[in-house]
Amino acid sequence: MGSTESTKGSAEAREKAPGQLTGAVVIVALVSAVSGMLYGYDTGIISGALLQITKDFGIEEAWKQVIAASILLGAVIGALTCSYLSDRRGRKGTLVMLAVVFAVGSIWCALAPNPVLLSVGRLVLGFAVGGATQTAPMYVAELAPPKYRGRLVLCFQIAIGVGIVIATIVGASESIPWRWSIGAAAVPAALMLVLLLRLPESPRWLVKRDQGDEARAVLERVRPSDYDVDGELDEMAELAHEEKTANTRGWSGLRAAWVRPALILGCGVAIFTQLSGIEMIIYYSPTILTDNGFSESVALEVSVALGVSYLVAQLVGLAIIDKVGRRRLTLIMIPGAAVSLFVLGWLFVSGHSGRESTPFIIACLVVFMLFNAGGLQLMGWLTGSETYPLAVRPAGTAVQSAALWGTNLLITLTLLTLISGIGVGPSMWLYGLFNVAAWIFVYYRMPDLTGRSLEEIESKLGAGKFTPADFARS
């Protein structure tokens, strides 16, 4: 007990220490940002590219959905596979492999002669996207000093928004052929690979593999000269020992009854981030608008506005989330997203979807993006890092990522077919109802974890006290 208290005390001291970022840690954050940008770019570029691809290949809705969704199937596979690989090969080794896959997938898609090979190429890209969401934030968290960990991990999420904005701007230019726009992602992938080759392995992974001397060398390289390396090594060793000796650990640990509330919360939030309609808007807004009489240039300009709205909302949300609270912010923002979809659906159902209603349609799309990206979307990756017990965290976050990407895949494969069957307006209403369901889920199942330590969260989970009321502050 005394050693545990001294470890916690030294951790708190390091948290408050002034310290400074070393060049190696800055490069680690840059690698994470590049991988996040590739995620946003590779998933977002298809929005504008589909208009050109449809003309080049002469495809219908079914193929459009397959091309857009293939990257998501790859992401499910990548998230699950890289959870295993990052434990076996190391965080850096896995990211090096993913950088190569990013580059190969981008070039493959750019050279694809038909929709079949294009879909396979995007499947390969998806493996890298899913693997990056699983591995990059963990790599940064395990190398960053405790004082800067949160801000550096957030580089990944912000970079996703940057990638989406770049993708929408490239698509809106209309002067860049789709093969060039998709293939251009190979350049940042190559940069990511070059940066990774200069970086060390995660010291926490090295400790888990009983390579303490190598872990010490890494910490001495990535920490300031006056930093308490011994204290951090002791903390890593203690956590590694707890993981190895825990009764509930790994994939089998997810079946434990006391872990189930965390799994339901994590996967439920992940599923609702997709059912809320965000991917429908990002992937298909140009296609939906052009199919309803809008010019391609207007549709692509709307995509840029949506991408910028996404990024701005994420930045604002991240700035206020710790002040407002995770649960409260989500409950405030979801109704705005739902109302915007209901109004948008009414515009199409009532026949007010012509040019005279263009400002109202665009306003609804932008308002939806602001409320959705600044609220529920922030929770998709955050809950996984906070909710699961330490010994099952890699498996839990892998399942949560797979749930998120799997739902995304289902939506992307069916959306255009759904719209063809029931129309744009009723489809918007359906997704508005999903937002209502998301609000109910958050209200009854999501405790406010703001300001709670990971140890406190795990303790309450183990005691069966994981409801919103159990975390309510007096």
GROMACS .gro file of C-alpha atoms in nm, residues 12-420:
model
  409
   12GLU     CA    1   0.124   1.394  -0.905
   13ALA     CA    2   0.459   1.568  -0.858
   14ARG     CA    3   0.553   1.503  -1.220
   15GLU     CA    4   0.212   1.627  -1.332
   16LYS     CA    5   0.274   1.961  -1.158
   17ALA     CA    6   0.640   1.989  -1.254
   18PRO     CA    7   0.716   2.272  -1.498
   19GLY     CA    8   0.921   2.057  -1.740
   20GLN     CA    9   0.933   2.112  -2.113
   21LEU     CA   10   0.860   1.926  -2.431
   22THR     CA   11   1.157   1.764  -2.602
   23GLY     CA   12   1.200   1.750  -2.977
   24ALA     CA   13   1.132   1.375  -2.983
   25VAL     CA   14   0.793   1.419  -2.814
   26VAL     CA   15   0.699   1.698  -3.056
   27ILE     CA   16   0.778   1.464  -3.347
   28VAL     CA   17   0.565   1.193  -3.183
   29ALA     CA   18   0.272   1.437  -3.170
   30LEU     CA   19   0.339   1.532  -3.534
   31VAL     CA   20   0.326   1.165  -3.638
   32SER     CA   21  -0.007   1.130  -3.459
   33ALA     CA   22  -0.134   1.444  -3.633
   34VAL     CA   23  -0.028   1.315  -3.975
   35SER     CA   24  -0.205   0.983  -3.915
   36GLY     CA   25  -0.517   1.169  -3.799
   37MET     CA   26  -0.505   1.397  -4.102
   38LEU     CA   27  -0.477   1.092  -4.330
   39TYR     CA   28  -0.781   0.944  -4.157
   40GLY     CA   29  -0.983   1.261  -4.217
   41TYR     CA   30  -0.855   1.310  -4.572
   42ASP     CA   31  -0.896   0.951  -4.692
   43THR     CA   32  -1.250   0.923  -4.556
   44GLY     CA   33  -1.352   1.274  -4.662
   45ILE     CA   34  -1.203   1.290  -5.014
   46ILE     CA   35  -1.457   1.042  -5.151
   47SER     CA   36  -1.735   1.299  -5.098
   48GLY     CA   37  -1.630   1.518  -5.391
   49ALA     CA   38  -1.444   1.245  -5.582
   50LEU     CA   39  -1.762   1.037  -5.618
   51LEU     CA   40  -1.904   1.294  -5.859
   52GLN     CA   41  -1.606   1.245  -6.094
   53ILE     CA   42  -1.583   0.868  -6.036
   54THR     CA   43  -1.950   0.827  -6.128
   55LYS     CA   44  -1.888   0.988  -6.467
   56ASP     CA   45  -1.560   0.803  -6.538
   57PHE     CA   46  -1.689   0.455  -6.451
   58GLY     CA   47  -2.058   0.508  -6.533
   59ILE     CA   48  -2.171   0.359  -6.201
   60GLU     CA   49  -2.505   0.368  -6.018
   61GLU     CA   50  -2.598   0.404  -5.649
   62ALA     CA   51  -2.499   0.049  -5.553
   63TRP     CA   52  -2.138   0.093  -5.668
   64LYS     CA   53  -2.118   0.441  -5.515
   65GLN     CA   54  -2.210   0.288  -5.180
   66VAL     CA   55  -1.959   0.004  -5.216
   67ILE     CA   56  -1.675   0.243  -5.307
   68ALA     CA   57  -1.755   0.474  -5.016
   69ALA     CA   58  -1.809   0.189  -4.769
   70SER     CA   59  -1.511  -0.032  -4.855
   71ILE     CA   60  -1.277   0.190  -4.654
   72LEU     CA   61  -1.499   0.134  -4.351
   73LEU     CA   62  -1.490  -0.245  -4.376
   74GLY     CA   63  -1.112  -0.214  -4.387
   75ALA     CA   64  -1.125   0.009  -4.079
   76VAL     CA   65  -1.314  -0.255  -3.880
   77ILE     CA   66  -1.051  -0.514  -3.974
   78GLY     CA   67  -0.767  -0.270  -3.903
   79ALA     CA   68  -0.898  -0.169  -3.559
   80LEU     CA   69  -0.930  -0.529  -3.443
   81THR     CA   70  -0.607  -0.652  -3.602
   82CYS     CA   71  -0.388  -0.365  -3.485
   83SER     CA   72  -0.500  -0.409  -3.125
   84TYR     CA   73  -0.324  -0.746  -3.142
   85LEU     CA   74  -0.030  -0.621  -3.351
   86SER     CA   75   0.045  -0.325  -3.123
   87ASP     CA   76   0.076  -0.563  -2.829
   88ARG     CA   77   0.291  -0.814  -3.019
   89ARG     CA   78   0.503  -0.595  -3.249
   90GLY     CA   79   0.500  -0.274  -3.050
   91ARG     CA   80   0.332   0.063  -3.105
   92LYS     CA   81   0.606   0.201  -3.330
   93GLY     CA   82   0.637  -0.119  -3.534
   94THR     CA   83   0.264  -0.121  -3.599
   95LEU     CA   84   0.261   0.247  -3.701
   96VAL     CA   85   0.553   0.193  -3.941
   97MET     CA   86   0.354  -0.083  -4.108
   98LEU     CA   87   0.044   0.141  -4.122
   99ALA     CA   88   0.239   0.427  -4.285
  100VAL     CA   89   0.342   0.187  -4.563
  101VAL     CA   90  -0.018   0.066  -4.600
  102PHE     CA   91  -0.141   0.428  -4.620
  103ALA     CA   92   0.102   0.496  -4.906
  104VAL     CA   93   0.033   0.171  -5.092
  105GLY     CA   94  -0.343   0.210  -5.057
  106SER     CA   95  -0.338   0.568  -5.185
  107ILE     CA   96  -0.135   0.477  -5.495
  108TRP     CA   97  -0.347   0.166  -5.555
  109CYS     CA   98  -0.669   0.374  -5.555
  110ALA     CA   99  -0.516   0.636  -5.783
  111LEU     CA  100  -0.425   0.373  -6.043
  112ALA     CA  101  -0.742   0.160  -6.015
  113PRO     CA  102  -0.884   0.094  -6.367
  114ASN     CA  103  -1.233  -0.006  -6.252
  115PRO     CA  104  -1.469   0.020  -5.951
  116VAL     CA  105  -1.378  -0.330  -5.828
  117LEU     CA  106  -1.007  -0.254  -5.785
  118LEU     CA  107  -1.087   0.094  -5.653
  119SER     CA  108  -1.303  -0.065  -5.381
  120VAL     CA  109  -1.027  -0.313  -5.294
  121GLY     CA  110  -0.775  -0.028  -5.276
  122ARG     CA  111  -1.001   0.164  -5.039
  123LEU     CA  112  -1.034  -0.153  -4.831
  124VAL     CA  113  -0.654  -0.147  -4.795
  125LEU     CA  114  -0.667   0.222  -4.703
  126GLY     CA  115  -0.936   0.143  -4.447
  127PHE     CA  116  -0.709  -0.107  -4.274
  128ALA     CA  117  -0.461   0.177  -4.218
  129VAL     CA  118  -0.734   0.417  -4.105
  130GLY     CA  119  -0.875   0.173  -3.849
  131GLY     CA  120  -0.530   0.073  -3.729
  132ALA     CA  121  -0.427   0.437  -3.686
  133THR     CA  122  -0.731   0.518  -3.471
  134GLN     CA  123  -0.636   0.224  -3.249
  135THR     CA  124  -0.258   0.276  -3.229
  136ALA     CA  125  -0.158   0.642  -3.278
  137PRO     CA  126  -0.332   0.797  -2.974
  138MET     CA  127  -0.201   0.515  -2.754
  139TYR     CA  128   0.156   0.566  -2.882
  140VAL     CA  129   0.141   0.938  -2.805
  141ALA     CA  130  -0.014   0.883  -2.461
  142GLU     CA  131   0.260   0.638  -2.365
  143LEU     CA  132   0.547   0.863  -2.476
  144ALA     CA  133   0.416   1.205  -2.372
  145PRO     CA  134   0.499   1.357  -2.029
  146PRO     CA  135   0.194   1.337  -1.798
  147LYS     CA  136   0.163   1.717  -1.790
  148TYR     CA  137   0.117   1.741  -2.168
  149ARG     CA  138  -0.048   1.405  -2.238
  150GLY     CA  139  -0.403   1.528  -2.288
  151ARG     CA  140  -0.313   1.811  -2.522
  152LEU     CA  141  -0.080   1.597  -2.731
  153VAL     CA  142  -0.332   1.313  -2.767
  154LEU     CA  143  -0.589   1.568  -2.886
  155CYS     CA  144  -0.361   1.648  -3.181
  156PHE     CA  145  -0.495   1.330  -3.340
  157GLN     CA  146  -0.860   1.435  -3.313
  158ILE     CA  147  -0.798   1.791  -3.432
  159ALA     CA  148  -0.597   1.658  -3.727
  160ILE     CA  149  -0.897   1.449  -3.838
  161GLY     CA  150  -1.092   1.772  -3.881
  162VAL     CA  151  -0.800   1.931  -4.068
  163GLY     CA  152  -0.791   1.632  -4.304
  164ILE     CA  153  -1.164   1.662  -4.372
  165VAL     CA  154  -1.130   2.034  -4.448
  166ILE     CA  155  -0.839   1.974  -4.688
  167ALA     CA  156  -1.038   1.697  -4.860
  168THR     CA  157  -1.343   1.919  -4.911
  169ILE     CA  158  -1.131   2.206  -5.046
  170VAL     CA  159  -0.958   1.972  -5.291
  171GLY     CA  160  -1.295   1.833  -5.400
  172ALA     CA  161  -1.446   2.179  -5.441
  173SER     CA  162  -1.166   2.293  -5.671
  174GLU     CA  163  -1.311   2.066  -5.946
  175SER     CA  164  -0.986   2.116  -6.139
  176ILE     CA  165  -0.801   1.829  -5.971
  177PRO     CA  166  -0.874   1.483  -6.119
  178TRP     CA  167  -0.996   1.234  -5.861
  179ARG     CA  168  -0.697   1.004  -5.919
  180TRP     CA  169  -0.456   1.283  -5.825
  181SER     CA  170  -0.660   1.391  -5.524
  182ILE     CA  171  -0.675   1.037  -5.382
  183GLY     CA  172  -0.315   0.950  -5.472
  184ALA     CA  173  -0.183   1.269  -5.310
  185ALA     CA  174  -0.233   1.108  -4.968
  186ALA     CA  175   0.080   0.899  -5.036
  187VAL     CA  176   0.293   1.210  -4.971
  188PRO     CA  177   0.197   1.265  -4.603
  189ALA     CA  178   0.207   0.886  -4.557
  190ALA     CA  179   0.571   0.889  -4.671
  191LEU     CA  180   0.639   1.181  -4.433
  192MET     CA  181   0.483   0.981  -4.149
  193LEU     CA  182   0.711   0.686  -4.230
  194VAL     CA  183   1.025   0.902  -4.236
  195LEU     CA  184   0.938   1.063  -3.901
  196LEU     CA  185   0.863   0.727  -3.741
  197LEU     CA  186   1.202   0.586  -3.835
  198ARG     CA  187   1.360   0.850  -3.608
  199LEU     CA  188   1.140   0.769  -3.309
  200PRO     CA  189   1.176   0.513  -3.027
  201GLU     CA  190   0.938   0.241  -2.920
  202SER     CA  191   0.685   0.309  -2.643
  203PRO     CA  192   0.862   0.277  -2.303
  204ARG     CA  193   0.546   0.130  -2.148
  205TRP     CA  194   0.540  -0.148  -2.411
  206LEU     CA  195   0.909  -0.214  -2.345
  207VAL     CA  196   0.841  -0.245  -1.971
  208LYS     CA  197   0.559  -0.490  -2.042
  209ARG     CA  198   0.810  -0.696  -2.244
  210ASP     CA  199   1.058  -0.692  -1.953
  211GLN     CA  200   1.297  -0.461  -2.139
  212GLY     CA  201   1.353  -0.214  -1.856
  213ASP     CA  202   1.696  -0.092  -1.971
  214GLU     CA  203   1.563  -0.007  -2.316
  215ALA     CA  204   1.264   0.171  -2.159
  216ARG     CA  205   1.499   0.379  -1.941
  217ALA     CA  206   1.704   0.477  -2.248
  218VAL     CA  207   1.385   0.588  -2.426
  219LEU     CA  208   1.266   0.797  -2.131
  220GLU     CA  209   1.606   0.964  -2.095
  221ARG     CA  210   1.582   1.056  -2.463
  222VAL     CA  211   1.229   1.197  -2.460
  223ARG     CA  212   1.232   1.369  -2.118
  224PRO     CA  213   1.417   1.685  -2.003
  225SER     CA  214   1.748   1.626  -1.824
  226ASP     CA  215   1.603   1.714  -1.480
  227TYR     CA  216   1.299   1.485  -1.514
  228ASP     CA  217   1.222   1.208  -1.262
  229VAL     CA  218   1.279   0.913  -1.498
  230ASP     CA  219   1.308   0.661  -1.212
  231GLY     CA  220   0.968   0.757  -1.073
  232GLU     CA  221   0.798   0.720  -1.408
  233LEU     CA  222   0.967   0.384  -1.469
  234ASP     CA  223   0.849   0.260  -1.129
  235GLU     CA  224   0.494   0.366  -1.210
  236MET     CA  225   0.507   0.185  -1.546
  237ALA     CA  226   0.640  -0.129  -1.381
  238GLU     CA  227   0.364  -0.123  -1.121
  239LEU     CA  228   0.092  -0.077  -1.382
  240ALA     CA  229   0.239  -0.355  -1.595
  241HIS     CA  230   0.239  -0.585  -1.291
  242GLU     CA  231  -0.125  -0.497  -1.218
  243GLU     CA  232  -0.220  -0.585  -1.575
  244LYS     CA  233  -0.043  -0.922  -1.563
  245THR     CA  234  -0.191  -1.022  -1.227
  246ALA     CA  235  -0.544  -0.890  -1.276
  247ASN     CA  236  -0.822  -1.149  -1.262
  248THR     CA  237  -1.010  -0.965  -1.535
  249ARG     CA  238  -0.790  -0.888  -1.832
  250GLY     CA  239  -0.765  -0.907  -2.210
  251TRP     CA  240  -1.046  -1.006  -2.444
  252SER     CA  241  -1.192  -1.262  -2.203
  253GLY     CA  242  -1.217  -0.989  -1.940
  254LEU     CA  243  -1.478  -0.806  -2.146
  255ARG     CA  244  -1.726  -1.082  -2.058
  256ALA     CA  245  -1.704  -1.003  -1.686
  257ALA     CA  246  -2.035  -0.873  -1.547
  258TRP     CA  247  -1.874  -0.574  -1.370
  259VAL     CA  248  -1.707  -0.459  -1.696
  260ARG     CA  249  -2.031  -0.478  -1.895
  261PRO     CA  250  -2.161  -0.126  -1.809
  262ALA     CA  251  -1.838   0.023  -1.947
  263LEU     CA  252  -1.864  -0.186  -2.264
  264ILE     CA  253  -2.229  -0.090  -2.316
  265LEU     CA  254  -2.148   0.278  -2.266
  266GLY     CA  255  -1.841   0.277  -2.492
  267CYS     CA  256  -1.999   0.081  -2.777
  268GLY     CA  257  -2.334   0.259  -2.739
  269VAL     CA  258  -2.178   0.604  -2.771
  270ALA     CA  259  -1.964   0.484  -3.064
  271ILE     CA  260  -2.270   0.349  -3.248
  272PHE     CA  261  -2.474   0.665  -3.189
  273THR     CA  262  -2.193   0.891  -3.314
  274GLN     CA  263  -2.252   0.724  -3.652
  275LEU     CA  264  -2.631   0.684  -3.635
  276SER     CA  265  -2.653   1.058  -3.563
  277GLY     CA  266  -2.594   1.123  -3.933
  278ILE     CA  267  -2.242   1.268  -3.941
  279GLU     CA  268  -2.111   1.027  -4.206
  280MET     CA  269  -2.426   1.070  -4.414
  281ILE     CA  270  -2.347   1.441  -4.434
  282ILE     CA  271  -1.969   1.406  -4.486
  283TYR     CA  272  -1.980   1.132  -4.751
  284TYR     CA  273  -2.297   1.200  -4.942
  285SER     CA  274  -2.399   1.566  -4.909
  286PRO     CA  275  -2.269   1.657  -5.261
  287THR     CA  276  -2.441   1.352  -5.411
  288ILE     CA  277  -2.770   1.427  -5.230
  289LEU     CA  278  -2.762   1.793  -5.331
  290THR     CA  279  -2.674   1.733  -5.699
  291ASP     CA  280  -2.941   1.461  -5.724
  292ASN     CA  281  -3.192   1.723  -5.607
  293GLY     CA  282  -3.109   1.991  -5.861
  294PHE     CA  283  -2.808   2.170  -5.709
  295SER     CA  284  -2.509   2.245  -5.930
  296GLU     CA  285  -2.188   2.054  -5.863
  297SER     CA  286  -2.002   2.372  -5.774
  298VAL     CA  287  -2.260   2.471  -5.511
  299ALA     CA  288  -2.267   2.118  -5.368
  300LEU     CA  289  -1.889   2.109  -5.336
  301GLU     CA  290  -1.876   2.455  -5.179
  302VAL     CA  291  -2.129   2.335  -4.922
  303SER     CA  292  -1.892   2.044  -4.847
  304VAL     CA  293  -1.615   2.293  -4.768
  305ALA     CA  294  -1.845   2.487  -4.536
  306LEU     CA  295  -1.937   2.162  -4.360
  307GLY     CA  296  -1.572   2.059  -4.324
  308VAL     CA  297  -1.479   2.395  -4.174
  309SER     CA  298  -1.783   2.378  -3.943
  310TYR     CA  299  -1.671   2.034  -3.826
  311LEU     CA  300  -1.322   2.159  -3.743
  312VAL     CA  301  -1.441   2.477  -3.569
  313ALA     CA  302  -1.698   2.287  -3.362
  314GLN     CA  303  -1.436   2.032  -3.256
  315LEU     CA  304  -1.193   2.305  -3.149
  316VAL     CA  305  -1.460   2.490  -2.949
  317GLY     CA  306  -1.592   2.167  -2.797
  318LEU     CA  307  -1.248   2.054  -2.690
  319ALA     CA  308  -1.182   2.396  -2.536
  320ILE     CA  309  -1.494   2.390  -2.318
  321ILE     CA  310  -1.554   2.020  -2.253
  322ASP     CA  311  -1.372   2.010  -1.919
  323LYS     CA  312  -1.552   2.326  -1.800
  324VAL     CA  313  -1.902   2.228  -1.913
  325GLY     CA  314  -1.867   1.854  -1.849
  326ARG     CA  315  -1.882   1.564  -2.092
  327ARG     CA  316  -2.237   1.454  -2.013
  328ARG     CA  317  -2.384   1.803  -1.992
  329LEU     CA  318  -2.222   1.918  -2.318
  330THR     CA  319  -2.351   1.611  -2.503
  331LEU     CA  320  -2.707   1.650  -2.370
  332ILE     CA  321  -2.706   2.020  -2.469
  333MET     CA  322  -2.577   1.964  -2.821
  334ILE     CA  323  -2.775   1.658  -2.939
  335PRO     CA  324  -3.115   1.837  -2.955
  336GLY     CA  325  -2.970   2.104  -3.187
  337ALA     CA  326  -2.852   1.834  -3.428
  338ALA     CA  327  -3.189   1.655  -3.412
  339VAL     CA  328  -3.393   1.971  -3.477
  340SER     CA  329  -3.177   2.067  -3.777
  341LEU     CA  330  -3.239   1.723  -3.935
  342PHE     CA  331  -3.614   1.743  -3.870
  343VAL     CA  332  -3.629   2.090  -4.031
  344LEU     CA  333  -3.413   1.972  -4.323
  345GLY     CA  334  -3.644   1.674  -4.375
  346TRP     CA  335  -3.948   1.903  -4.372
  347LEU     CA  336  -3.793   2.126  -4.642
  348PHE     CA  337  -3.760   1.825  -4.875
  349VAL     CA  338  -4.097   1.666  -4.789
  350SER     CA  339  -4.290   1.993  -4.831
  351GLY     CA  340  -4.129   2.066  -5.168
  352HIS     CA  341  -3.920   2.359  -5.040
  353SER     CA  342  -3.596   2.212  -5.177
  354GLY     CA  343  -3.552   2.430  -5.484
  355ARG     CA  344  -3.310   2.715  -5.543
  356GLU     CA  345  -3.520   2.959  -5.340
  357SER     CA  346  -3.465   2.741  -5.033
  358THR     CA  347  -3.091   2.694  -5.085
  359PRO     CA  348  -2.990   2.922  -4.793
  360PHE     CA  349  -3.221   2.732  -4.554
  361ILE     CA  350  -3.093   2.390  -4.667
  362ILE     CA  351  -2.730   2.498  -4.628
  363ALA     CA  352  -2.808   2.656  -4.288
  364CYS     CA  353  -2.962   2.329  -4.165
  365LEU     CA  354  -2.658   2.129  -4.280
  366VAL     CA  355  -2.412   2.369  -4.114
  367VAL     CA  356  -2.614   2.389  -3.791
  368PHE     CA  357  -2.630   2.010  -3.778
  369MET     CA  358  -2.254   1.987  -3.824
  370LEU     CA  359  -2.183   2.242  -3.550
  371PHE     CA  360  -2.407   2.074  -3.292
  372ASN     CA  361  -2.305   1.719  -3.381
  373ALA     CA  362  -1.928   1.769  -3.416
  374GLY     CA  363  -1.910   1.987  -3.105
  375GLY     CA  364  -2.097   1.742  -2.886
  376LEU     CA  365  -2.162   1.375  -2.954
  377GLN     CA  366  -1.865   1.330  -3.192
  378LEU     CA  367  -1.621   1.430  -2.918
  379MET     CA  368  -1.739   1.136  -2.709
  380GLY     CA  369  -1.672   0.865  -2.969
  381TRP     CA  370  -1.298   0.830  -2.899
  382LEU     CA  371  -1.291   0.992  -2.554
  383THR     CA  372  -1.507   0.735  -2.376
  384GLY     CA  373  -1.276   0.450  -2.473
  385SER     CA  374  -0.974   0.618  -2.315
  386GLU     CA  375  -1.156   0.685  -1.986
  387THR     CA  376  -1.413   0.412  -1.932
  388TYR     CA  377  -1.248   0.071  -1.951
  389PRO     CA  378  -1.047  -0.086  -1.666
  390LEU     CA  379  -0.673  -0.083  -1.727
  391ALA     CA  380  -0.634  -0.458  -1.785
  392VAL     CA  381  -0.903  -0.473  -2.056
  393ARG     CA  382  -0.849  -0.128  -2.208
  394PRO     CA  383  -0.679  -0.242  -2.535
  395ALA     CA  384  -0.950  -0.503  -2.600
  396GLY     CA  385  -1.228  -0.264  -2.499
  397THR     CA  386  -1.112   0.018  -2.724
  398ALA     CA  387  -1.069  -0.230  -3.012
  399VAL     CA  388  -1.429  -0.352  -2.976
  400GLN     CA  389  -1.550   0.007  -2.948
  401SER     CA  390  -1.360   0.108  -3.264
  402ALA     CA  391  -1.503  -0.192  -3.447
  403ALA     CA  392  -1.856  -0.098  -3.334
  404LEU     CA  393  -1.804   0.258  -3.458
  405TRP     CA  394  -1.663   0.156  -3.795
  406GLY     CA  395  -1.913  -0.128  -3.836
  407THR     CA  396  -2.207   0.109  -3.787
  408ASN     CA  397  -2.044   0.355  -4.026
  409LEU     CA  398  -2.012   0.073  -4.280
  410LEU     CA  399  -2.378  -0.025  -4.248
  411ILE     CA  400  -2.494   0.335  -4.294
  412THR     CA  401  -2.269   0.401  -4.592
  413LEU     CA  402  -2.379   0.080  -4.766
  414THR     CA  403  -2.749   0.155  -4.727
  415LEU     CA  404  -2.797   0.532  -4.728
  416LEU     CA  405  -2.842   0.597  -5.102
  417THR     CA  406  -3.067   0.291  -5.128
  418LEU     CA  407  -3.269   0.423  -4.833
  419ILE     CA  408  -3.303   0.765  -4.995
  420SER     CA  409  -3.408   0.607  -5.325
   0.00000   0.00000   0.00000
